[in-house]
Structure formats: structure tokens, C-alpha cells
């Protein structure tokens, strides 16, 4: 079994370059199927979620070539094969094939998606939106058949500003007849990235990044070149790490505006951070001030960064709290942190981090993607050796994490035992 082994307490210094955003790329790749000819995507991260998407593309008959971070997708040969559970369950973003295939073929058969077990993760808002566009949805066990004689523009109000539903409905509506207005959409930068790609393909989408998106359907979409935005969650993860063991650690290829709520919390607790146009430089301090974190939809504090930030708060003097409002199951890693020495208690959807604690290396298990990243940070500040199992979670979303950390002086390796 592959594991990550870490010897803690070595300083990290030098530069970490941030890769393309996982949560953008996993939408841009299925979106590319909507074009009639080749789509070239740059800055695609080297993560296993992308490998799983390539497997689905190839299963559908698309030709995919990858050279470093550039992916070229040839969608002309795509067939509308039903996507079985063995491959849909490999990642969450397989649900984007619902919107993309529905728009391309007026029919999609896709089994329920996978992803981290951080909550129930229903897709009811996606399905209601497809129905509003004129589709019928039938569910047989966990196979979703979504089909329409004709997709017609509609006014849709999302009950929750869901990232996945916003993207899926943009994909489904882009070739519908007439105009679709989607209200209460998610504001995440990843939404803007997807809308930008679709517009480059010839779509007519306005309002991405605001709470109201307007889509005027077009008949055809063509190939284009587009870039994935930098991964704000990867950047925030390395910033939290830098605040604990960085010596002038430079984190580059970031868009600081995408991390405003996170950076302002770093500043509030006293992190020594210099922000440039596309980089941040951080040097660790011994102690930080406590704070209160409540996760929220963008531009609020991202749920995907609360776990890495919690490790940072274990070095604050005084009591901090972290309240999770998006996912009901994002504290599964806390027992492992407590085993390592953290003084943390969990009550309902909040954790209280009581006072500064010293970590000791242990054998632990990555419970989900971001928890796994938090555990790597815990291992890097712990005394002795930490071994992390179940690392497939981590490799799903952090591009070349072992190499990036080794290059800045961390003692971390992939082992097989
Ligand atoms: N929700 C519903 N019904 C729906 C859709 C969502 O009740 O039909 C609820 C969810 O249960 C959740 C909330 O709405 O409580 C927000 O869910 P959302 O749909 O926004 O999440 P998602 O699209 O499934 C994406 C990211 C997550 C990230 C969330 C929130 C991808 C592939 N995943 O998930 O990323 O936490 O948005 O920002 O884009 C991660 O990268 O580790 C990760 C989990």
C-alpha cells in the first residue's frame, strides 16, 4: 500500500509554484465535449481526478492528448455512451457529464458521482434545473437518465448557491433555445473560468461571478484555447504550511483576490505575509493569536481550507473555533490530530482549539482530500516520523505534492509498504 512518510521539523524555503485549479479543470474538461472541434486547455494539474476524467472522455470516444500541463481534447468522435458506476464513482465531477452530454445529445445517462465522503452531497438542485430546462429525469437505482426533446431557456432560482449546480446548468443551457436566467448562483472564481471557456467556444454567457447568470443559447460551439486559473485552495494550503515552518517561502502563480477571506484571517492571527501581484512570501512565527472561523460560500472563508487552517490554529495562544457550514462531515481527521497531540474538541459542526500544542509523529490515515493535506502539515511540524495511509485522497487533488515539498526542503516521501 502506498503511504506518505514525513520526518517533521525541517524548515521549508524556496519557491512553490501553484498549479491549475482542480475544481476548475474538472469542469473545463467535460465542458470541452460541447465543442465541435479541438479544445486546448493549459495549466491542467497533474492529479488523479484528471486521470479519472480522461478515462471517462476516452470511454465516450474522445481523443485526448496531454503534454505536461497542456491537454488537447478532440470531441468530434464522442458517442453518448452511458457512464457506468465503476467510472462515475471515481470522482465528484463526473456529474458534469450530465450537463455536457444533455446539451450535446439531448440525453445523458450517468451514474451517481463519487468524491470525498464529507457529507451526503445530494444533486437535487442540478436535477431540478435540468427539469426547468425541459428535461425529464429518471432515476433507476443510482443511474440517472436525463433527456429532453428540446432544451428551452428558463428562469431558474437555485435553492442553494451550489458550485456544481451552477456549472452543470451553464453547461446544459448553453445550447438551449432562448434565454436562461439563473439566479442565486455560486460566485466562485471557478464559475468565471468555466464561463470564459464556454464563451471562447462561442457561447453567450454574461454575469458569471455575480449572483445572476444570463445565457443566450447558441446552435454550435467551436474549439478554442483556454487556461485554467491557479488553484486557490492549493495556494492556501501551502500558505498555512508556510506560516508554521516557512523561511521566506514564496508561493507563486496565485491570484491574491481569490484568497481575500483566507489572507485576512492569516493577517488577523499575526502571520508574517508579504503579498505581491501573483505571489506571497511567508516566514513562520512561534505563536499566533486565536480567531474564529466560520466557513461560507465564496467570497467567505472556504470550507476547503478550514482543515489546513485548523493546524495553524493549534499554534495560537488562546482558544480558537472553527465552524463548518457547508459539509457535515469535515472533522473526521480530528481524532488523528488529537492522537498527535493537538488539543481540539468537536461539538456538532464546530471545533474548539484550546491552546498551543506540540505534535508527535504517528501512523495516521487521510480521511478526505483536504484533511489529508492538513495531516501532511501536521506531520511536517511534528517531532519524529509520521506515516499517512489512504493517500489516494490527497493525490486526487494536489499536483506533485511530494516533489513540490521536497524541493523546498521538507523531508517527505512516497513509500510502498
Ligand atoms: N447541495 C445540495 N443539493 C445540490 C447541490 C448541493 O443540497 O444539488 C448542498 C451540498 O450538500 C452542500 C452545499 O449545497 O452542503 C454546497 O455544495 P456545492 O454543490 O457547492 O458543492 P460541490 O459542487 O459538490 C464544490 C467543490 C468542493 C467544495 C464545494 C464548496 C468541486 C468538484 N467540488 O463541490 O470541493 O467544497 O464546491 O465550495 O468543485 C474539495 O475540493 O475538496 C471539495 C470538496
Coordinates of C-alpha atoms and ligand atoms in Angstrom, one line a residue:
X1 CA 0.0 0.0 0.0
X2 CA 1.3 3.4 -0.9
X3 CA 1.9 5.8 2.0
X4 CA 3.4 9.2 2.6
X5 CA 6.3 9.3 5.1
X6 CA 7.3 12.5 6.8
X7 CA 10.2 13.5 9.1
X8 CA 9.0 16.6 10.8
X9 CA 10.5 19.9 11.9
X10 CA 12.6 20.8 8.9
X11 CA 12.2 24.4 7.6
X12 CA 10.8 24.9 4.2
X13 CA 12.3 27.6 2.0
X14 CA 12.4 28.5 -1.7
X15 CA 9.5 28.6 -4.1
X16 CA 6.4 26.6 -4.6
X17 CA 4.6 27.2 -7.9
X18 CA 0.8 26.7 -7.7
X19 CA -0.8 24.5 -10.4
X20 CA -4.1 25.0 -12.2
X21 CA -7.2 24.7 -10.1
X22 CA -8.6 21.3 -9.6
X23 CA -12.2 22.5 -9.2
X24 CA -11.9 24.5 -12.5
X25 CA -10.2 21.8 -14.5
X26 CA -12.6 19.1 -13.6
X27 CA -15.4 21.3 -15.1
X28 CA -13.4 22.6 -18.1
X29 CA -12.5 19.1 -19.3
X30 CA -16.2 17.9 -19.6
X31 CA -17.2 21.3 -21.0
X32 CA -14.8 20.7 -23.9
X33 CA -17.1 18.0 -25.2
X34 CA -19.6 20.6 -26.2
X35 CA -17.3 21.9 -29.0
X36 CA -17.4 20.5 -32.5
X37 CA -13.6 20.6 -32.8
X38 CA -10.5 20.6 -30.7
X39 CA -10.2 22.4 -27.4
X40 CA -6.8 23.0 -25.9
X41 CA -6.6 23.6 -22.1
X42 CA -3.4 24.9 -20.5
X43 CA -2.4 24.7 -16.8
X44 CA -4.2 21.4 -16.2
X45 CA -2.9 20.0 -12.8
X46 CA -1.3 16.6 -12.5
X47 CA -3.8 15.0 -10.3
X48 CA -5.7 11.7 -10.3
X49 CA -9.1 13.4 -10.7
X50 CA -7.9 14.5 -14.1
X51 CA -6.8 10.9 -15.0
X52 CA -10.2 9.7 -14.0
X53 CA -11.8 12.4 -16.3
X54 CA -9.6 11.3 -19.1
X55 CA -10.7 7.8 -18.6
X56 CA -14.3 8.9 -19.0
X57 CA -13.5 11.0 -22.1
X58 CA -11.8 8.0 -23.7
X59 CA -14.8 5.8 -22.7
X60 CA -17.0 8.2 -24.6
X61 CA -14.8 8.0 -27.6
X62 CA -12.9 11.4 -27.4
X63 CA -9.3 11.5 -28.2
X64 CA -7.2 13.1 -25.5
X65 CA -3.5 14.1 -25.6
X66 CA -1.5 15.5 -22.7
X67 CA 1.9 17.1 -22.7
X68 CA 2.8 18.4 -19.3
X69 CA 0.1 20.8 -18.3
X70 CA -1.5 21.1 -21.8
X71 CA -4.4 18.9 -22.6
X72 CA -5.9 18.7 -26.1
X73 CA -9.4 17.2 -26.4
X74 CA -10.8 16.1 -29.7
X75 CA -14.5 15.8 -29.1
X76 CA -15.7 15.1 -32.7
X77 CA -15.8 11.3 -32.2
X78 CA -17.7 11.3 -28.9
X79 CA -20.6 8.9 -28.5
X80 CA -23.3 9.1 -26.0
X81 CA -22.3 6.0 -24.0
X82 CA -24.0 5.6 -20.6
X83 CA -21.4 6.3 -17.9
X84 CA -21.3 3.3 -15.5
X85 CA -20.8 3.5 -11.8
X86 CA -17.2 2.0 -12.0
X87 CA -16.0 5.2 -13.6
X88 CA -18.6 7.8 -12.5
X89 CA -17.8 7.0 -8.8
X90 CA -14.1 7.7 -9.2
X91 CA -14.7 11.5 -8.7
X92 CA -17.3 14.0 -7.9
X93 CA -17.0 16.0 -11.1
X94 CA -18.3 13.1 -13.2
X95 CA -21.7 14.8 -12.6
X96 CA -20.6 17.5 -15.2
X97 CA -21.1 14.9 -17.9
X98 CA -24.8 15.2 -17.1
X99 CA -25.0 18.8 -18.2
X100 CA -22.4 18.4 -21.0
X101 CA -24.0 15.3 -22.6
X102 CA -27.5 16.6 -22.2
X103 CA -26.6 19.8 -24.1
X104 CA -24.7 17.9 -26.8
X105 CA -27.0 14.9 -27.3
X106 CA -30.3 15.9 -25.5
X107 CA -29.7 12.8 -23.4
X108 CA -27.3 11.8 -20.7
X109 CA -27.1 8.5 -18.7
X110 CA -24.7 8.9 -15.8
X111 CA -24.4 7.0 -12.5
X112 CA -24.1 8.9 -9.2
X113 CA -20.7 10.6 -8.8
X114 CA -18.1 9.8 -6.2
X115 CA -15.7 12.1 -4.3
X116 CA -14.8 12.6 -0.7
X117 CA -17.3 11.4 1.9
X118 CA -17.6 14.8 3.5
X119 CA -21.4 14.8 3.5
X120 CA -24.5 13.4 1.8
X121 CA -23.8 15.6 -1.2
X122 CA -27.2 15.5 -3.0
X123 CA -27.6 16.6 -6.6
X124 CA -31.3 17.6 -6.4
X125 CA -30.6 21.2 -7.4
X126 CA -28.8 20.1 -10.5
X127 CA -31.7 17.8 -11.5
X128 CA -34.4 20.5 -10.8
X129 CA -32.5 22.8 -13.0
X130 CA -32.3 20.3 -15.9
X131 CA -36.1 19.8 -15.5
X132 CA -36.7 23.5 -15.6
X133 CA -34.9 23.5 -19.0
X134 CA -37.4 20.9 -20.3
X135 CA -35.6 17.6 -19.5
X136 CA -37.1 14.6 -17.7
X137 CA -35.1 12.9 -15.1
X138 CA -35.5 9.2 -14.2
X139 CA -33.5 7.5 -11.5
X140 CA -33.0 3.8 -11.6
X141 CA -31.1 2.6 -8.5
X142 CA -28.2 5.1 -8.8
X143 CA -28.4 5.6 -12.6
X144 CA -29.7 9.0 -13.8
X145 CA -31.2 9.3 -17.2
X146 CA -31.8 12.9 -18.2
X147 CA -33.4 13.6 -21.6
X148 CA -35.2 16.3 -23.5
X149 CA -36.9 16.6 -26.8
X150 CA -35.8 20.2 -26.8
X151 CA -33.9 22.2 -24.2
X152 CA -35.6 25.6 -23.7
X153 CA -34.3 28.6 -21.9
X154 CA -35.9 29.1 -18.5
X155 CA -35.8 31.2 -15.3
X156 CA -34.1 29.2 -12.6
X157 CA -33.6 30.1 -8.9
X158 CA -31.1 27.8 -7.1
X159 CA -32.2 26.9 -3.6
X160 CA -28.5 26.9 -2.6
X161 CA -25.8 28.7 -4.5
X162 CA -24.2 25.4 -5.4
X163 CA -20.9 25.4 -7.3
X164 CA -21.7 22.1 -9.1
X165 CA -25.3 23.0 -9.9
X166 CA -24.3 26.4 -11.3
X167 CA -21.7 24.9 -13.6
X168 CA -23.9 21.9 -14.7
X169 CA -26.8 24.3 -15.6
X170 CA -24.5 26.6 -17.5
X171 CA -23.4 23.5 -19.5
X172 CA -26.9 22.3 -20.0
X173 CA -28.3 25.7 -21.1
X174 CA -25.6 26.9 -23.4
X175 CA -27.2 25.3 -26.5
X176 CA -30.8 25.6 -25.3
X177 CA -33.2 27.7 -27.4
X178 CA -33.9 31.1 -26.0
X179 CA -32.5 32.7 -22.8
X180 CA -31.8 31.1 -19.5
X181 CA -31.5 33.2 -16.4
X182 CA -30.1 31.5 -13.3
X183 CA -30.4 33.4 -10.0
X184 CA -28.7 32.7 -6.7
X185 CA -25.7 31.2 -8.5
X186 CA -22.3 30.5 -6.9
X187 CA -19.8 33.3 -7.1
X188 CA -16.6 31.1 -7.1
X189 CA -13.8 32.1 -9.5
X190 CA -14.1 28.6 -10.9
X191 CA -17.5 29.6 -12.3
X192 CA -16.0 32.5 -14.1
X193 CA -13.3 30.2 -15.5
X194 CA -15.9 27.8 -16.9
X195 CA -18.0 30.7 -18.4
X196 CA -14.9 32.1 -20.0
X197 CA -14.1 28.8 -21.7
X198 CA -17.7 28.4 -22.9
X199 CA -17.7 32.0 -24.3
X200 CA -14.4 31.3 -26.1
X201 CA -16.2 28.3 -27.6
X202 CA -18.9 30.7 -28.9
X203 CA -21.4 30.6 -26.0
X204 CA -23.2 33.8 -24.9
X205 CA -22.9 33.9 -21.1
X206 CA -22.9 37.0 -19.0
X207 CA -22.9 37.6 -15.3
X208 CA -20.6 34.8 -14.2
X209 CA -19.0 35.9 -10.9
X210 CA -22.2 37.7 -9.9
X211 CA -25.4 36.2 -8.4
X212 CA -27.2 36.2 -11.7
X213 CA -26.1 34.4 -14.9
X214 CA -27.8 35.0 -18.2
X215 CA -27.2 32.5 -21.0
X216 CA -28.5 33.0 -24.6
X217 CA -28.5 29.7 -26.3
X218 CA -26.4 29.2 -29.5
X219 CA -26.6 26.4 -32.0
X220 CA -23.0 25.4 -32.2
X221 CA -19.8 25.7 -30.2
X222 CA -16.3 25.5 -31.7
X223 CA -12.8 24.6 -30.5
X224 CA -10.5 27.1 -28.7
X225 CA -7.6 27.6 -26.3
X226 CA -8.2 28.4 -22.6
X227 CA -6.3 28.5 -19.4
X228 CA -7.1 27.1 -16.0
X229 CA -6.9 29.6 -13.2
X230 CA -4.4 29.0 -10.3
X231 CA -5.7 26.7 -7.6
X232 CA -6.6 29.0 -4.7
X233 CA -7.1 26.0 -2.3
X234 CA -3.7 24.6 -3.1
X235 CA -2.2 28.1 -2.6
X236 CA -4.0 28.5 0.8
X237 CA -2.8 25.0 1.9
X238 CA 0.8 26.0 1.3
X239 CA 0.3 29.4 2.9
X240 CA -0.9 27.6 6.1
X241 CA 2.2 25.3 5.9
X242 CA 4.5 28.3 5.4
X243 CA 3.1 30.1 8.5
X244 CA 4.2 27.1 10.5
X245 CA 7.6 26.1 9.0
X246 CA 8.4 28.5 6.2
X247 CA 11.5 30.6 6.0
X248 CA 10.8 33.2 3.3
X249 CA 8.7 30.6 1.5
X250 CA 7.5 32.1 -1.8
X251 CA 4.2 30.8 -3.1
X252 CA 3.8 31.9 -6.7
X253 CA 1.3 31.8 -9.5
X254 CA -1.6 32.9 -7.2
X255 CA -4.4 35.4 -7.7
X256 CA -4.5 37.1 -4.2
X257 CA -8.1 38.4 -4.8
X258 CA -9.3 34.8 -4.9
X259 CA -7.9 34.3 -1.4
X260 CA -9.0 37.5 0.3
X261 CA -11.0 36.0 3.2
X262 CA -8.2 33.5 3.9
X263 CA -5.4 36.0 3.7
X264 CA -7.3 38.4 6.0
X265 CA -7.6 35.6 8.6
X266 CA -3.8 34.9 8.3
X267 CA -3.2 38.6 8.9
X268 CA -5.6 38.7 11.8
X269 CA -3.8 35.9 13.7
X270 CA -0.5 37.7 13.0
X271 CA 1.1 35.7 10.1
X272 CA 4.1 37.4 8.6
X273 CA 3.0 37.6 5.0
X274 CA 4.0 39.8 2.1
X275 CA 1.6 39.8 -0.9
X276 CA 2.7 40.6 -4.4
X277 CA 0.7 40.7 -7.6
X278 CA 0.9 37.0 -8.1
X279 CA 2.8 35.7 -5.1
X280 CA 3.0 35.6 -1.3
X281 CA 6.1 35.3 0.8
X282 CA 5.7 33.9 4.4
X283 CA 8.0 33.3 7.2
X284 CA 6.9 31.3 10.3
X285 CA 6.4 32.8 13.8
X286 CA 6.4 30.8 17.0
X287 CA 3.0 31.9 18.2
X288 CA -0.2 33.2 16.7
X289 CA -3.3 34.9 18.0
X290 CA -6.5 32.9 18.2
X291 CA -9.5 33.5 16.0
X292 CA -13.0 32.3 15.0
X293 CA -13.6 30.8 11.5
X294 CA -17.0 30.2 10.0
X295 CA -16.9 28.6 6.6
X296 CA -19.1 30.2 3.9
X297 CA -19.8 30.3 0.2
X298 CA -17.3 32.4 -1.8
X299 CA -16.1 35.1 -1.1
X300 CA -16.4 33.8 2.5
X301 CA -13.8 31.6 4.2
X302 CA -13.6 28.4 2.0
X303 CA -14.6 25.1 3.5
X304 CA -11.8 23.5 1.6
X305 CA -9.3 25.5 3.7
X306 CA -10.7 25.1 7.1
X307 CA -8.8 21.8 7.7
X308 CA -5.3 23.2 6.8
X309 CA -6.1 26.4 8.8
X310 CA -7.0 24.3 11.9
X311 CA -3.4 23.0 12.1
X312 CA -2.2 26.6 12.1
X313 CA -4.6 27.5 15.0
X314 CA -3.1 24.7 17.1
X315 CA -0.2 27.1 17.5
X316 CA -2.3 30.0 18.7
X317 CA -2.3 31.2 22.2
X318 CA -5.8 31.0 23.5
X319 CA -9.0 29.4 22.3
X320 CA -10.0 29.4 18.6
X321 CA -13.1 27.9 17.0
X322 CA -13.8 26.6 13.5
X323 CA -17.4 26.2 12.4
X324 CA -18.2 24.2 9.3
X325 CA -21.4 25.2 7.5
X326 CA -21.1 23.5 4.1
X327 CA -20.3 19.9 4.7
X328 CA -21.5 17.9 7.7
X329 CA -18.6 15.5 7.8
X330 CA -15.4 17.5 7.6
X331 CA -14.0 16.8 11.1
X332 CA -13.1 13.1 10.5
X333 CA -9.4 13.9 10.9
X334 CA -9.6 15.5 14.3
X335 CA -9.2 12.2 16.3
X336 CA -5.9 11.7 14.4
X337 CA -4.7 15.2 15.2
X338 CA -5.6 14.6 18.9
X339 CA -3.6 11.4 18.8
X340 CA -0.6 13.5 17.5
X341 CA -1.0 15.9 20.5
X342 CA -3.5 18.6 19.3
X343 CA -5.8 19.9 22.0
X344 CA -9.0 20.0 20.0
X345 CA -12.6 19.2 20.9
X346 CA -15.5 18.7 18.5
X347 CA -19.1 19.6 19.2
X348 CA -21.7 19.4 16.5
X349 CA -20.4 21.4 13.5
X350 CA -17.6 23.2 15.4
X351 CA -14.2 22.5 16.8
X352 CA -12.5 24.3 19.6
X353 CA -8.8 24.5 19.5
X354 CA -7.8 25.1 23.1
X355 CA -4.2 26.2 23.3
X356 CA -0.8 25.7 21.6
X357 CA 0.2 22.1 21.3
X358 CA 3.2 20.1 20.4
X359 CA 2.7 17.4 17.7
X360 CA 4.4 14.0 17.7
X361 CA 4.7 11.8 14.6
X362 CA 2.2 8.9 14.4
X363 CA 0.7 6.5 11.9
X364 CA -2.5 8.2 10.6
X365 CA -4.9 8.0 7.8
X366 CA -6.1 10.6 5.3
X367 CA -9.8 10.8 5.8
X368 CA -10.5 13.1 2.8
X369 CA -8.6 15.3 0.4
X370 CA -8.2 18.5 2.4
X371 CA -8.0 16.6 5.7
X372 CA -5.1 14.7 4.1
X373 CA -3.4 17.9 3.2
X374 CA -3.9 19.1 6.8
X375 CA -2.3 15.9 8.0
X376 CA 0.7 16.5 5.9
X377 CA 1.1 19.9 7.5
X378 CA 0.7 18.2 10.9
X379 CA 3.4 15.7 10.0
X380 CA 5.8 18.5 8.9
X381 CA 5.5 20.2 12.3
X382 CA 5.6 17.0 14.4
X383 CA 8.5 15.6 16.2
X384 CA 9.7 12.4 14.6
X385 CA 8.1 10.3 11.9
X386 CA 4.5 10.5 10.6
X387 CA 3.1 7.9 8.2
X388 CA -0.1 8.7 6.3
X389 CA -2.1 6.0 4.7
X390 CA -5.2 6.3 2.4
X391 CA -3.2 8.9 0.4
X392 CA -5.2 8.4 -2.8
X393 CA -7.5 11.1 -1.4
X394 CA -4.5 13.5 -1.4
X395 CA -3.3 12.6 -4.8
X396 CA -6.7 13.3 -6.2
X397 CA -6.3 17.0 -5.7
X398 CA -2.7 18.2 -5.0
X399 CA -0.5 18.3 -8.1
X400 CA 3.0 16.8 -7.5
X401 CA 2.8 17.5 -3.7
X402 CA 5.7 15.3 -2.7
X403 CA 8.0 16.8 -5.3
X404 CA 6.9 20.4 -4.5
X405 CA 7.5 19.9 -0.8
X406 CA 10.8 18.1 -1.3
X407 CA 12.1 20.9 -3.5
X408 CA 11.6 23.4 -0.6
X409 CA 13.4 21.2 2.0
X410 CA 10.6 19.1 3.5
X411 CA 11.5 15.5 4.4
X412 CA 8.6 13.8 2.7
X413 CA 8.5 10.7 0.5
X414 CA 6.1 8.2 -1.1
X415 CA 6.7 4.7 0.3
X416 CA 5.2 1.3 -0.5
X417 CA 4.7 -1.0 2.4
Ligands
LIG1 N1 -26.2 20.9 -2.2 C1 -27.5 20.4 -2.2 N2 -28.1 20.0 -3.3 C2 -27.4 20.1 -4.5 C3 -26.1 20.6 -4.6 C4 -25.5 21.0 -3.4 O1 -28.1 20.3 -1.1 O2 -28.0 19.7 -5.6 C5 -25.6 21.3 -1.0 C6 -24.4 20.5 -0.6 O3 -24.8 19.3 0.1 C7 -23.5 21.4 0.2 C8 -23.8 22.8 -0.4 O4 -25.0 22.6 -1.2 O5 -24.0 21.5 1.6 C9 -22.7 23.3 -1.4 O6 -22.5 22.3 -2.3 P1 -21.9 22.6 -3.8 O7 -22.8 22.0 -4.8 O8 -21.5 24.0 -3.9 O9 -20.5 21.7 -3.7 P2 -19.9 20.8 -4.9 O10 -20.1 21.5 -6.2 O11 -20.3 19.4 -4.8 C10 -17.6 22.0 -4.9 C11 -16.2 21.5 -4.8 C12 -15.9 21.2 -3.3 C13 -16.2 22.4 -2.5 C14 -17.6 22.9 -2.7 C15 -17.9 24.2 -1.9 C16 -15.8 20.5 -6.9 C17 -15.6 19.3 -7.7 N3 -16.0 20.4 -5.6 O12 -18.4 20.9 -4.5 O13 -14.5 20.9 -3.3 O14 -16.0 22.1 -1.1 O15 -17.8 23.1 -4.1 O16 -17.0 25.2 -2.2 O17 -15.8 21.6 -7.5 C18 -12.6 19.9 -2.5 O18 -12.0 20.4 -3.4 O19 -12.0 19.3 -1.5 C19 -14.1 19.9 -2.5 C20 -14.8 19.2 -1.7

